Amino acid sequence: MVSAVINGLLTGAESGDDVTDSPLKGLKDQAGIRHHWINSGFGALPVNSLGQGWNGEYVFNSGDLVLDLLHNFFLENGARMAKIRVYETTDHPIARQMLGYLFVRGGVHALAYAKALEELTGVDVKKMLPIPNIPDADFKEARRFTDQGMHGKLYRFSETDFEGIRQLWTGTHPLDGTPLEVIDGLPETAGGMADPPEAPAVSSPGLHPGELAEVVQKLMRTM
Amino acid sequence: MVSAVINGLLTGAESGDDVTDSPLKGLKDQAGIRHHWINSGFGALPVNSLGQGWNGEYVFNSGDLVLDLLHNFFLENGARMAKIRVYETTDHPIARQMLGYLFVRGGVHALAYAKALEELTGVDVKKMLPIPNIPDADFKEARRFTDQGMHGKLYRFSETDFEGIRQLWTGTHPLDGTPLEVIDGLPETAGGMADPPEAPAVSSPGLHPGELAEVVQKLMRTM
Amino acid sequence: MVSAVINGLLTGAESGDDVTDSPLKGLKDQAGIRHHWINSGFGALPVNSLGQGWNGEYVFNSGDLVLDLLHNFFLENGARMAKIRVYETTDHPIARQMLGYLFVRGGVHALAYAKALEELTGVDVKKMLPIPNIPDADFKEARRFTDQGMHGKLYRFSETDFEGIRQLWTGTHPLDGTPLEVIDGLPETAGGMADPPEAPAVSSPGLHPGELAEVVQKLMRTM
Amino acid sequence: MVSAVINGLLTGAESGDDVTDSPLKGLKDQAGIRHHWINSGFGALPVNSLGQGWNGEYVFNSGDLVLDLLHNFFLENGARMAKIRVYETTDHPIARQMLGYLFVRGGVHALAYAKALEELTGVDVKKMLPIPNIPDADFKEARRFTDQGMHGKLYRFSETDFEGIRQLWTGTHPLDGTPLEVIDGLPETAGGMADPPEAPAVSSPGLHPGELAEVVQKLMRTM
Amino acid sequence: MVSAVINGLLTGAESGDDVTDSPLKGLKDQAGIRHHWINSGFGALPVNSLGQGWNGEYVFNSGDLVLDLLHNFFLENGARMAKIRVYETTDHPIARQMLGYLFVRGGVHALAYAKALEELTGVDVKKMLPIPNIPDADFKEARRFTDQGMHGKLYRFSETDFEGIRQLWTGTHPLDGTPLEVIDGLPETAGGMADPPEAPAVSSPGLHPGELAEVVQKLMRTM
Amino acid sequence: MVSAVINGLLTGAESGDDVTDSPLKGLKDQAGIRHHWINSGFGALPVNSLGQGWNGEYVFNSGDLVLDLLHNFFLENGARMAKIRVYETTDHPIARQMLGYLFVRGGVHALAYAKALEELTGVDVKKMLPIPNIPDADFKEARRFTDQGMHGKLYRFSETDFEGIRQLWTGTHPLDGTPLEVIDGLPETAGGMADPPEAPAVSSPGLHPGELAEVVQKLMRTM
């Protein structure tokens, strides 16, 4: 339901830094969401492909555990469908790399909900997977991650988080027998925070270089 | 997601017919959706318990058949949960009778989606039912309908509608062995159109009795 | 207010069936609603030209009969205006054919509301028609239907539906004298259900051909 | 569609001025829109009876003059219906006085649109009025204004505003023959700006009396 | 938050007047909001760059004066940022001229809120301006207005409007020392009402020239 | 803008566990959001006092650093105003305790934005605080936390998070001179996860006690 908007895809979209020289003119005639750069410059936004923000009403929490897990099982697969469609829409290598990663990580979540439903109802829900019926490994950008066994790894911040998860996330992956393991800490593949370049055409960060240097100096003196 | 608003529940809510005599004053101090009678009088509305209208975006139609059936299977059960909560909120006998009927009919739809998913994926989805885990027959207002075997009947307008449904809706009900049958035509229990009384306090239908008689006479002469 | 989205207009929009080969790339750079194919593939959606779903709040039901008819009279004409604008936007022959049909059928509804208002208020509302002031017959794609007198035919499912309608829908069409008649049953021109082709690029229907054959066989055995 | 929210209706709703003494507790248990005083104190808001803000999409401006007038003619009457319902919901004398005034003024607008439609289409639209079918003069709070002939007066800021209006707003009122006249300037009955009392319980205006005096003094010195 | 939609930018967008000749076809393939011309022809709309209407919920009126002024101070600057982005997106001379005017007028409002906050809190808020950090005078289309000292003029309808404003809007502009003055009446630069040409392709005004003449004649006779 | 909905406030709202015995009937007649318990049982929801979900569009990220900080400075103070109004609406000791805590923590954020704005613009923004003009310490439920100096503590997960924050969050609190310090890790006062009781009346967790025991046993065997 909520499509990813990729941080940095607009990076470099301007023609020059001079705001009086129509540096965003090239964007106007492209299909896309003008509201994005008019209001938010080149940053990432938590909005869908209609420009609608993520909404707290998307959280489904009825209290009934089976129903809640069923919803989330559906949701993970619905998201996988939408991400596959986005993948089909672009051949940009960074976008596809990111999507390949998301297929694998989203697949872990779908399997986890399936296993939880199986525990509670005895129904072998995981046999429905993958939905849509295309294994992650069919996408070459995902294969890099399945080759590392990432479709079998569930991450948590520390061993005191989600203490019951180890009992559930056990056994092997139904598609290829990869062992399922719970990892305490961040994925090794995790990158750092994005550090996008300054973009004066959209007033980012909104200070002249001299001003910024001055602020930094002032801050340093307070240490 | 969409709660039922019951036709006729506001019928008789006015105190008298004289609009200058505050006939709706009693409603103002009750918890409820004032927007309902201010804009729509005492009629039924396709809105939820926040007063938000049913929305076409609720239709999930991704193209992927398994995903679409999974969504609708979830939706029927989510609706059943909400209807049970409404049932728990009222002891009005007509409201509870209507809800008892809806539990049974919604249960038929949930089972139909479960059986379709089973055909496509081999997973015994129907074993998850009922969700929430309370059989229809536990509600005395539903039992009247389960006693007639209505939880096993799927209705269609005629034998040329949904021609494939007969292959799917076959066998017996997983909870009590009631035979599953496809009925061509309306349920015997179907009532006629509601014929709510005039409600001058909300200008319904908006003509003085004399005017209405005159219109009817004029129309009759044209026959 | 609600623009039609035409079933099948996206049919064939993909380039090939291989999801790893960016088959939807051609769509990305066209003006249009990306949210449509990302979430719903090539099917029809009940959404307007901003991608917003049809909403139950569009139903105007105040209880006051004159006001409700006046609203619907406006609504039919507003819809006609929007459809004419869509017509002006495209020269796709199928789209224009469908619009021509809708002009004629929508015109019947506008005239019906006008006649009902006239009965109740004595005002010759139908003299306002057509709105916008362009007769259906000026559109060659509509003329095919006006030549068959379809602007004078009001359909209902059977003679027991809307029993009073025959008294109202009587006389002749104010524009060209075509007799007004109530037809019990479907229009002769009604087509069957659309049967769009499989579209593997958007996982429709989401099964491999072999799987589908197997499902069908299994279903046949149960008969 | 948009219900009036009355300036000042919450005035005095607090119990005392001490914010640590739950001065708004009495409001919590009344039916009403809590969001109003939580976010906006006791002021007036341009929201409807669901708390939804007035929306620019309510402006109907299709370009087609007949259609636009027809929309606005409907809208004025729909608003009259909602206002009558609000009137029926309350016997608060100030609220009813305000509504009585609005019935009369809204009736002028409905008649103006009716007359414009008649000029353009020749249809005697004004014969439909009043909608709902209750004359303003039936409401004693409106009669005070009809007795002054206010249902025949159309106001504009000056004689250079809406120059064509004098040709349209001419003749007599269809219900009682009151002469129609265009007035240049404000109604004599117009009050001044509301001057609601300070309401420390909701931080209005948000300054301690001493601070306010100081600010005023400082401002005076700058004159 | 709310982007300006410029009256007249669609003027002349049609190819010819014949509605049966796809006069709006050129618009379909441009990036832009199709919903605009389908529903509203070529007129201006109070909607943002997603096509969402201005909403009454944008009015922030908490009762706390400092908080309300702080909100509006933010809002004026946020609007300035969005308008600068729109400016960067186009080199259309009329659009840029209008934006240049809006930079200057919006800047007056931002400064007025800053001065009011300073009076109430003693904080020199105006020192934050301009936000984004580009003076109006850097835009050549704005310089025409700053050269006339318009960044120092606050307009009100008459000397009885906003009586306190003269105490606040006093002194000189913090950027260039232009004297701040309150003007009673409209700006000399104010144009008249826009008088867009007829646009038969979108049924504006929806009457044939002969009909219009007839209506005007009829109206004249009533004088 | 977004009001807190307190986890557990509905806990115990049912009368008994038997769903056929109208256990939620008591809730129906209270002012409140029925949609909450109908769809979400007794859990917490990220919705405001109109039942509208938190929305990603509330994130303001224009790229311009001064504008973004100004927005967030406003937002923290706007939230403080709404929280004070909620406090004024209830005398429930747990609700007031939670609000007292939030006043103090929200005050830290407001001050942090004020200090950042001061660094960038030289304007002494913090002098505007508190908004509304009531110090945290005036609320006895907040004083417990100010007595511990919590209005001077900024928390981050670890010393590698937000590395620049130590340069900014330095000096003393402008109201009472409490030293400002950055804490690496959770507040000592942090509680554990809420562990609400089972609520069979709303099907939470949706399993019979026997079933739950069985699931737990099965899970234990897999360890």
mmCIF file with all atom_site columns, N, CA and C in Angstrom, chain F residues 182-221:
data_model
loop_
_atom_site.group_PDB
_atom_site.id
_atom_site.type_symbol
_atom_site.label_atom_id
_atom_site.label_alt_id
_atom_site.label_comp_id
_atom_site.label_asym_id
_atom_site.label_entity_id
_atom_site.label_seq_id
_atom_site.pdbx_PDB_ins_code
_atom_site.Cartn_x
_atom_site.Cartn_y
_atom_site.Cartn_z
_atom_site.occupancy
_atom_site.B_iso_or_equiv
_atom_site.pdbx_formal_charge
_atom_site.auth_seq_id
_atom_site.auth_comp_id
_atom_site.auth_asym_id
_atom_site.auth_atom_id
_atom_site.pdbx_PDB_model_num
ATOM 1   N N  . VAL F 1 182 ? 23.838  15.663  28.283 1.00 0.00 ? 182 VAL F N  1
ATOM 2   C CA . VAL F 1 182 ? 23.447  14.624  27.337 1.00 0.00 ? 182 VAL F CA 1
ATOM 3   C C  . VAL F 1 182 ? 23.687  13.277  28.006 1.00 0.00 ? 182 VAL F C  1
ATOM 4   N N  . ILE F 1 183 ? 22.648  12.431  28.022 1.00 0.00 ? 183 ILE F N  1
ATOM 5   C CA . ILE F 1 183 ? 22.754  11.121  28.663 1.00 0.00 ? 183 ILE F CA 1
ATOM 6   C C  . ILE F 1 183 ? 22.784  10.048  27.584 1.00 0.00 ? 183 ILE F C  1
ATOM 7   N N  . ASP F 1 184 ? 23.737  9.140   27.661 1.00 0.00 ? 184 ASP F N  1
ATOM 8   C CA . ASP F 1 184 ? 23.805  8.040   26.708 1.00 0.00 ? 184 ASP F CA 1
ATOM 9   C C  . ASP F 1 184 ? 23.091  6.838   27.306 1.00 0.00 ? 184 ASP F C  1
ATOM 10  N N  . GLY F 1 185 ? 21.921  6.517   26.794 1.00 0.00 ? 185 GLY F N  1
ATOM 11  C CA . GLY F 1 185 ? 21.156  5.381   27.303 1.00 0.00 ? 185 GLY F CA 1
ATOM 12  C C  . GLY F 1 185 ? 19.766  5.806   27.704 1.00 0.00 ? 185 GLY F C  1
ATOM 13  N N  . LEU F 1 186 ? 18.997  4.875   28.248 1.00 0.00 ? 186 LEU F N  1
ATOM 14  C CA . LEU F 1 186 ? 17.606  5.141   28.602 1.00 0.00 ? 186 LEU F CA 1
ATOM 15  C C  . LEU F 1 186 ? 17.514  5.891   29.923 1.00 0.00 ? 186 LEU F C  1
ATOM 16  N N  . PRO F 1 187 ? 16.430  6.660   30.115 1.00 0.00 ? 187 PRO F N  1
ATOM 17  C CA . PRO F 1 187 ? 16.189  7.282   31.412 1.00 0.00 ? 187 PRO F CA 1
ATOM 18  C C  . PRO F 1 187 ? 16.073  6.211   32.494 1.00 0.00 ? 187 PRO F C  1
ATOM 19  N N  . GLU F 1 188 ? 16.574  6.513   33.689 1.00 0.00 ? 188 GLU F N  1
ATOM 20  C CA . GLU F 1 188 ? 16.422  5.559   34.787 1.00 0.00 ? 188 GLU F CA 1
ATOM 21  C C  . GLU F 1 188 ? 14.951  5.317   35.104 1.00 0.00 ? 188 GLU F C  1
ATOM 22  N N  . THR F 1 189 ? 14.160  6.331   34.848 1.00 0.00 ? 189 THR F N  1
ATOM 23  C CA . THR F 1 189 ? 12.743  6.203   35.184 1.00 0.00 ? 189 THR F CA 1
ATOM 24  C C  . THR F 1 189 ? 11.964  5.377   34.167 1.00 0.00 ? 189 THR F C  1
ATOM 25  N N  . ALA F 1 190 ? 12.648  4.917   33.097 1.00 0.00 ? 190 ALA F N  1
ATOM 26  C CA . ALA F 1 190 ? 11.918  4.200   32.055 1.00 0.00 ? 190 ALA F CA 1
ATOM 27  C C  . ALA F 1 190 ? 11.344  2.912   32.615 1.00 0.00 ? 190 ALA F C  1
ATOM 28  N N  . GLY F 1 191 ? 10.072  2.666   32.350 1.00 0.00 ? 191 GLY F N  1
ATOM 29  C CA . GLY F 1 191 ? 9.444   1.428   32.767 1.00 0.00 ? 191 GLY F CA 1
ATOM 30  C C  . GLY F 1 191 ? 9.687   0.355   31.727 1.00 0.00 ? 191 GLY F C  1
ATOM 31  N N  . GLY F 1 192 ? 9.202   -0.832  31.966 1.00 0.00 ? 192 GLY F N  1
ATOM 32  C CA . GLY F 1 192 ? 9.289   -1.896  30.968 1.00 0.00 ? 192 GLY F CA 1
ATOM 33  C C  . GLY F 1 192 ? 8.128   -1.760  29.994 1.00 0.00 ? 192 GLY F C  1
ATOM 34  N N  . MET F 1 193 ? 8.003   -2.731  29.122 1.00 0.00 ? 193 MET F N  1
ATOM 35  C CA . MET F 1 193 ? 6.865   -2.767  28.219 1.00 0.00 ? 193 MET F CA 1
ATOM 36  C C  . MET F 1 193 ? 5.596   -2.956  29.045 1.00 0.00 ? 193 MET F C  1
ATOM 37  N N  . ALA F 1 194 ? 4.510   -2.305  28.608 1.00 0.00 ? 194 ALA F N  1
ATOM 38  C CA . ALA F 1 194 ? 3.228   -2.548  29.271 1.00 0.00 ? 194 ALA F CA 1
ATOM 39  C C  . ALA F 1 194 ? 2.851   -4.010  29.074 1.00 0.00 ? 194 ALA F C  1
ATOM 40  N N  . ASP F 1 195 ? 2.238   -4.594  30.063 1.00 0.00 ? 195 ASP F N  1
ATOM 41  C CA . ASP F 1 195 ? 1.807   -5.993  29.960 1.00 0.00 ? 195 ASP F CA 1
ATOM 42  C C  . ASP F 1 195 ? 0.331   -6.055  30.364 1.00 0.00 ? 195 ASP F C  1
ATOM 43  N N  . PRO F 1 196 ? -0.529  -5.572  29.453 1.00 0.00 ? 196 PRO F N  1
ATOM 44  C CA . PRO F 1 196 ? -1.953  -5.486  29.797 1.00 0.00 ? 196 PRO F CA 1
ATOM 45  C C  . PRO F 1 196 ? -2.545  -6.874  30.015 1.00 0.00 ? 196 PRO F C  1
ATOM 46  N N  . PRO F 1 197 ? -3.566  -6.975  30.860 1.00 0.00 ? 197 PRO F N  1
ATOM 47  C CA . PRO F 1 197 ? -4.202  -8.258  31.133 1.00 0.00 ? 197 PRO F CA 1
ATOM 48  C C  . PRO F 1 197 ? -4.967  -8.764  29.903 1.00 0.00 ? 197 PRO F C  1
ATOM 49  N N  . GLU F 1 198 ? -5.241  -10.085 29.895 1.00 0.00 ? 198 GLU F N  1
ATOM 50  C CA . GLU F 1 198 ? -6.116  -10.622 28.853 1.00 0.00 ? 198 GLU F CA 1
ATOM 51  C C  . GLU F 1 198 ? -7.470  -9.923  28.925 1.00 0.00 ? 198 GLU F C  1
ATOM 52  N N  . ALA F 1 199 ? -8.125  -9.779  27.767 1.00 0.00 ? 199 ALA F N  1
ATOM 53  C CA . ALA F 1 199 ? -9.444  -9.148  27.738 1.00 0.00 ? 199 ALA F CA 1
ATOM 54  C C  . ALA F 1 199 ? -10.341 -9.974  26.825 1.00 0.00 ? 199 ALA F C  1
ATOM 55  N N  . PRO F 1 200 ? -10.863 -11.090 27.335 1.00 0.00 ? 200 PRO F N  1
ATOM 56  C CA . PRO F 1 200 ? -11.665 -11.975 26.482 1.00 0.00 ? 200 PRO F CA 1
ATOM 57  C C  . PRO F 1 200 ? -12.859 -11.262 25.851 1.00 0.00 ? 200 PRO F C  1
ATOM 58  N N  . ALA F 1 201 ? -13.345 -10.210 26.482 1.00 0.00 ? 201 ALA F N  1
ATOM 59  C CA . ALA F 1 201 ? -14.510 -9.518  25.916 1.00 0.00 ? 201 ALA F CA 1
ATOM 60  C C  . ALA F 1 201 ? -14.196 -8.903  24.566 1.00 0.00 ? 201 ALA F C  1
ATOM 61  N N  . VAL F 1 202 ? -12.934 -8.623  24.311 1.00 0.00 ? 202 VAL F N  1
ATOM 62  C CA . VAL F 1 202 ? -12.564 -8.137  22.980 1.00 0.00 ? 202 VAL F CA 1
ATOM 63  C C  . VAL F 1 202 ? -11.628 -9.113  22.289 1.00 0.00 ? 202 VAL F C  1
ATOM 64  N N  . SER F 1 203 ? -11.795 -10.406 22.630 1.00 0.00 ? 203 SER F N  1
ATOM 65  C CA . SER F 1 203 ? -11.056 -11.485 21.955 1.00 0.00 ? 203 SER F CA 1
ATOM 66  C C  . SER F 1 203 ? -9.551  -11.318 22.067 1.00 0.00 ? 203 SER F C  1
ATOM 67  N N  . SER F 1 204 ? -9.062  -10.687 23.140 1.00 0.00 ? 204 SER F N  1
ATOM 68  C CA . SER F 1 204 ? -7.616  -10.536 23.286 1.00 0.00 ? 204 SER F CA 1
ATOM 69  C C  . SER F 1 204 ? -7.103  -11.529 24.310 1.00 0.00 ? 204 SER F C  1
ATOM 70  N N  . PRO F 1 205 ? -6.140  -12.381 23.984 1.00 0.00 ? 205 PRO F N  1
ATOM 71  C CA . PRO F 1 205 ? -5.468  -12.467 22.697 1.00 0.00 ? 205 PRO F CA 1
ATOM 72  C C  . PRO F 1 205 ? -6.182  -13.311 21.661 1.00 0.00 ? 205 PRO F C  1
ATOM 73  N N  . GLY F 1 206 ? -7.327  -13.846 21.939 1.00 0.00 ? 206 GLY F N  1
ATOM 74  C CA . GLY F 1 206 ? -8.063  -14.575 20.909 1.00 0.00 ? 206 GLY F CA 1
ATOM 75  C C  . GLY F 1 206 ? -7.911  -16.076 20.984 1.00 0.00 ? 206 GLY F C  1
ATOM 76  N N  . LEU F 1 207 ? -7.327  -16.561 22.054 1.00 0.00 ? 207 LEU F N  1
ATOM 77  C CA . LEU F 1 207 ? -7.187  -18.006 22.238 1.00 0.00 ? 207 LEU F CA 1
ATOM 78  C C  . LEU F 1 207 ? -7.782  -18.363 23.589 1.00 0.00 ? 207 LEU F C  1
ATOM 79  N N  . HIS F 1 208 ? -8.340  -19.555 23.683 1.00 0.00 ? 208 HIS F N  1
ATOM 80  C CA . HIS F 1 208 ? -8.788  -20.008 24.983 1.00 0.00 ? 208 HIS F CA 1
ATOM 81  C C  . HIS F 1 208 ? -7.555  -20.322 25.821 1.00 0.00 ? 208 HIS F C  1
ATOM 82  N N  . PRO F 1 209 ? -7.647  -20.175 27.140 1.00 0.00 ? 209 PRO F N  1
ATOM 83  C CA . PRO F 1 209 ? -6.490  -20.433 28.001 1.00 0.00 ? 209 PRO F CA 1
ATOM 84  C C  . PRO F 1 209 ? -5.828  -21.774 27.694 1.00 0.00 ? 209 PRO F C  1
ATOM 85  N N  . GLY F 1 210 ? -6.624  -22.814 27.487 1.00 0.00 ? 210 GLY F N  1
ATOM 86  C CA . GLY F 1 210 ? -6.054  -24.126 27.192 1.00 0.00 ? 210 GLY F CA 1
ATOM 87  C C  . GLY F 1 210 ? -5.213  -24.093 25.923 1.00 0.00 ? 210 GLY F C  1
ATOM 88  N N  . GLU F 1 211 ? -5.731  -23.393 24.907 1.00 0.00 ? 211 GLU F N  1
ATOM 89  C CA . GLU F 1 211 ? -4.995  -23.303 23.647 1.00 0.00 ? 211 GLU F CA 1
ATOM 90  C C  . GLU F 1 211 ? -3.655  -22.609 23.844 1.00 0.00 ? 211 GLU F C  1
ATOM 91  N N  . LEU F 1 212 ? -3.689  -21.510 24.597 1.00 0.00 ? 212 LEU F N  1
ATOM 92  C CA . LEU F 1 212 ? -2.449  -20.762 24.798 1.00 0.00 ? 212 LEU F CA 1
ATOM 93  C C  . LEU F 1 212 ? -1.396  -21.637 25.462 1.00 0.00 ? 212 LEU F C  1
ATOM 94  N N  . ALA F 1 213 ? -1.826  -22.387 26.504 1.00 0.00 ? 213 ALA F N  1
ATOM 95  C CA . ALA F 1 213 ? -0.884  -23.244 27.217 1.00 0.00 ? 213 ALA F CA 1
ATOM 96  C C  . ALA F 1 213 ? -0.264  -24.246 26.258 1.00 0.00 ? 213 ALA F C  1
ATOM 97  N N  . GLU F 1 214 ? -1.113  -24.780 25.387 1.00 0.00 ? 214 GLU F N  1
ATOM 98  C CA . GLU F 1 214 ? -0.653  -25.778 24.425 1.00 0.00 ? 214 GLU F CA 1
ATOM 99  C C  . GLU F 1 214 ? 0.383   -25.174 23.465 1.00 0.00 ? 214 GLU F C  1
ATOM 100 N N  . VAL F 1 215 ? 0.090   -23.965 22.993 1.00 0.00 ? 215 VAL F N  1
ATOM 101 C CA . VAL F 1 215 ? 1.030   -23.300 22.082 1.00 0.00 ? 215 VAL F CA 1
ATOM 102 C C  . VAL F 1 215 ? 2.367   -23.077 22.785 1.00 0.00 ? 215 VAL F C  1
ATOM 103 N N  . VAL F 1 216 ? 2.297   -22.585 24.005 1.00 0.00 ? 216 VAL F N  1
ATOM 104 C CA . VAL F 1 216 ? 3.535   -22.316 24.746 1.00 0.00 ? 216 VAL F CA 1
ATOM 105 C C  . VAL F 1 216 ? 4.338   -23.598 24.911 1.00 0.00 ? 216 VAL F C  1
ATOM 106 N N  . GLN F 1 217 ? 3.658   -24.688 25.268 1.00 0.00 ? 217 GLN F N  1
ATOM 107 C CA . GLN F 1 217 ? 4.356   -25.967 25.450 1.00 0.00 ? 217 GLN F CA 1
ATOM 108 C C  . GLN F 1 217 ? 5.038   -26.419 24.163 1.00 0.00 ? 217 GLN F C  1
ATOM 109 N N  . LYS F 1 218 ? 4.288   -26.297 23.050 1.00 0.00 ? 218 LYS F N  1
ATOM 110 C CA . LYS F 1 218 ? 4.856   -26.691 21.770 1.00 0.00 ? 218 LYS F CA 1
ATOM 111 C C  . LYS F 1 218 ? 6.098   -25.871 21.462 1.00 0.00 ? 218 LYS F C  1
ATOM 112 N N  . LEU F 1 219 ? 6.002   -24.556 21.737 1.00 0.00 ? 219 LEU F N  1
ATOM 113 C CA . LEU F 1 219 ? 7.145   -23.682 21.471 1.00 0.00 ? 219 LEU F CA 1
ATOM 114 C C  . LEU F 1 219 ? 8.329   -24.063 22.361 1.00 0.00 ? 219 LEU F C  1
ATOM 115 N N  . MET F 1 220 ? 8.052   -24.414 23.611 1.00 0.00 ? 220 MET F N  1
ATOM 116 C CA . MET F 1 220 ? 9.130   -24.742 24.538 1.00 0.00 ? 220 MET F CA 1
ATOM 117 C C  . MET F 1 220 ? 9.891   -25.979 24.062 1.00 0.00 ? 220 MET F C  1
ATOM 118 N N  . ARG F 1 221 ? 9.153   -26.957 23.533 1.00 0.00 ? 221 ARG F N  1
ATOM 119 C CA . ARG F 1 221 ? 9.796   -28.190 23.063 1.00 0.00 ? 221 ARG F CA 1
ATOM 120 C C  . ARG F 1 221 ? 10.788  -27.930 21.945 1.00 0.00 ? 221 ARG F C  1
#
